[in-house]
Coordinates of C-alpha atoms in Angstrom, one line a residue:
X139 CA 104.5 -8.9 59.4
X140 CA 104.1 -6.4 56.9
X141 CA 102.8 -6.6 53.2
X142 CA 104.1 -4.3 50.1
X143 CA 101.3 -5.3 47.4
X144 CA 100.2 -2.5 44.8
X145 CA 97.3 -3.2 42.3
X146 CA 96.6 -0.1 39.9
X147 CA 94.5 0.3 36.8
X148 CA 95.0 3.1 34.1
X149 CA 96.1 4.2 30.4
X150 CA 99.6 4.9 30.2
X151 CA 100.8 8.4 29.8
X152 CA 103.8 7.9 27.5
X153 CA 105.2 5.2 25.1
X154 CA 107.3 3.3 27.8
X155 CA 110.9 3.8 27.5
X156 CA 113.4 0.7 27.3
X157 CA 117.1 0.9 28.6
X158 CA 119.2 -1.8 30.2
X159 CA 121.2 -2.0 33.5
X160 CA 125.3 -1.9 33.9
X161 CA 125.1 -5.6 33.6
X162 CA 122.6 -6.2 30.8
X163 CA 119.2 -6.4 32.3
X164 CA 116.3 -5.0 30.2
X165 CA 114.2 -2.2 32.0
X166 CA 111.4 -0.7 30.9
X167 CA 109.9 2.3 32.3
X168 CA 106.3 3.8 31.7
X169 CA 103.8 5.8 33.8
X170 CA 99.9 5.4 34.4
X171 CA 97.0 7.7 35.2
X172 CA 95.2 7.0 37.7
X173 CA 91.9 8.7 38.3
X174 CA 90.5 9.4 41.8
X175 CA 86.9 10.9 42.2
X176 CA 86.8 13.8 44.3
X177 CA 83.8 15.9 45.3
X178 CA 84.7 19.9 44.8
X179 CA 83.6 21.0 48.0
X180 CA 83.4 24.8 46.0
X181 CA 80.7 23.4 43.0
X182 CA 79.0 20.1 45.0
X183 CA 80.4 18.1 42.0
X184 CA 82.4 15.3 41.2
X185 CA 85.5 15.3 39.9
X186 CA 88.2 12.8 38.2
X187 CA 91.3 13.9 39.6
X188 CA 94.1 11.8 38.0
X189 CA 97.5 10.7 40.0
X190 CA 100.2 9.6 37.7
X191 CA 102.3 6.3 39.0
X192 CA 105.4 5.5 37.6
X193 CA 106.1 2.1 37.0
X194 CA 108.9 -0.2 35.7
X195 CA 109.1 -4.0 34.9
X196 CA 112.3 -5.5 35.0
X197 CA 113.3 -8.7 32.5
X198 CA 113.4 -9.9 28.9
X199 CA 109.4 -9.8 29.5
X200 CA 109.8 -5.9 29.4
X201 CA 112.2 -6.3 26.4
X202 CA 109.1 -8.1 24.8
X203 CA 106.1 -5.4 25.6
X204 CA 108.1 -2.5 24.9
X205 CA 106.8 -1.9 21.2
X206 CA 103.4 -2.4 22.6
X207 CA 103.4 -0.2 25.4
X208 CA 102.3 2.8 23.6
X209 CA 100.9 6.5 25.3
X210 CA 96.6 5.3 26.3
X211 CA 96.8 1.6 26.1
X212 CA 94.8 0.6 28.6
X213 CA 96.9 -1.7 31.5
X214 CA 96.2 -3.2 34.7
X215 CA 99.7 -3.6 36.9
X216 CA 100.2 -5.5 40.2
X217 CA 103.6 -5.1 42.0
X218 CA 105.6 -4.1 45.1
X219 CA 106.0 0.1 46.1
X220 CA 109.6 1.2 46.0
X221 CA 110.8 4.1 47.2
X222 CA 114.0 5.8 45.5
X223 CA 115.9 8.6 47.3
X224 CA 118.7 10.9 45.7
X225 CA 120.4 14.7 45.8
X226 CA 120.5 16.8 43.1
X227 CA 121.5 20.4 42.9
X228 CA 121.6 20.3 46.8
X229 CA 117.8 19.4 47.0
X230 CA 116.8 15.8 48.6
X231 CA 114.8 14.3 46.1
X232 CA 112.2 11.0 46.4
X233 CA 109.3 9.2 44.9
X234 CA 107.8 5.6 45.2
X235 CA 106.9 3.8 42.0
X236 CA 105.3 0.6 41.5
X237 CA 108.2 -2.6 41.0
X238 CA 105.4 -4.7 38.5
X239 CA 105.4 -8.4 39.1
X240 CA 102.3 -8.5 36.3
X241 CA 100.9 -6.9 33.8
X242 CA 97.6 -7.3 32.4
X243 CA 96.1 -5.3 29.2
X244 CA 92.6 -4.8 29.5
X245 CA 92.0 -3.8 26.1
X246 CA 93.9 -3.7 23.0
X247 CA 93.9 -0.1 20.7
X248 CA 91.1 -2.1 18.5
X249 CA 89.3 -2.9 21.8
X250 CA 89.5 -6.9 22.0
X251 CA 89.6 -8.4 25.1
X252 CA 92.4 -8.6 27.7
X253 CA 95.5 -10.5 27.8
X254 CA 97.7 -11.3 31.0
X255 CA 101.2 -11.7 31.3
X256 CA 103.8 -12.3 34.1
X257 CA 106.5 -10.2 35.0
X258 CA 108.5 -13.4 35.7
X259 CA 111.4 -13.6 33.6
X260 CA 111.5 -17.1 33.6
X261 CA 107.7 -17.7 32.4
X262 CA 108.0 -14.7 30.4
X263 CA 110.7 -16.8 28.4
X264 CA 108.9 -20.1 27.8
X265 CA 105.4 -17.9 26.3
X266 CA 107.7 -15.9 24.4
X267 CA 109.6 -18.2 22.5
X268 CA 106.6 -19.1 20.1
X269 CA 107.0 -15.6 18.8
X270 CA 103.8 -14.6 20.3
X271 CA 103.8 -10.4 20.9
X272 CA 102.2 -10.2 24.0

């Protein structure tokens, strides 16, 4: 058996950028700091290191958020690790991002509350189509 769960918390690092696939699916990309406390061995202190994880969400639902999903909104992303490999310029070239199943705000730019929503398309339909932003 073997499990492929990610669960990450941040504040995105860029407006997330929406394109589409060959055959017409939305995607939507976007990355999010991480932070990871170190201690400096050199000073005794701590320190927030960040890591920066790239995510995308597949789906209308991505289609949806795009507008909102702006550089330091805070989100909360759970999802499955993918690693893409590829050649460029004769160098072998890979990273792992995080395929998001759901997406959670966990506060708005004017700071109220959270708001969860599902990376299922098919859900992500039915909530949407009372014109409801996110």
């Amino acid at each position: 058996m073997s499990i492929n769960k990610a669960i990450i918390s941040g504040n995105l690092t860029r407006d997330a950028e929406l394109r589409s696939t060959a055959s017409g699916t939305p995607v939507l990309s976007f990355s999010v700091a991480v932070n990871d406390r170190r201690k400096n061995n050199q000073t005794g202190e701590w320190e927030d290191v960040p890591n920066f994880i790239d995510c995308t969400l597949f789906g209308k639902y991505g289609q949806s958020i795009a507008q909102y999903m702006t550089k330091g909104a805070k989100v909360a992303v759970e999802g499955k690790l993918r690693q893409s490999s590829w050649e460029r310029d004769g160098q072998k070239r890979s990273k792992i991002e995080v395929i998001v199943d759901e997406l959670i705000w966990l506060a708005s730019r004017s700071g109220a509350g959270t708001t969860e929503c599902q990376g299922d398309e098919a859900a992500a339909s039915d909530l949407y189509d009372e014109g409801i932003p996110f």
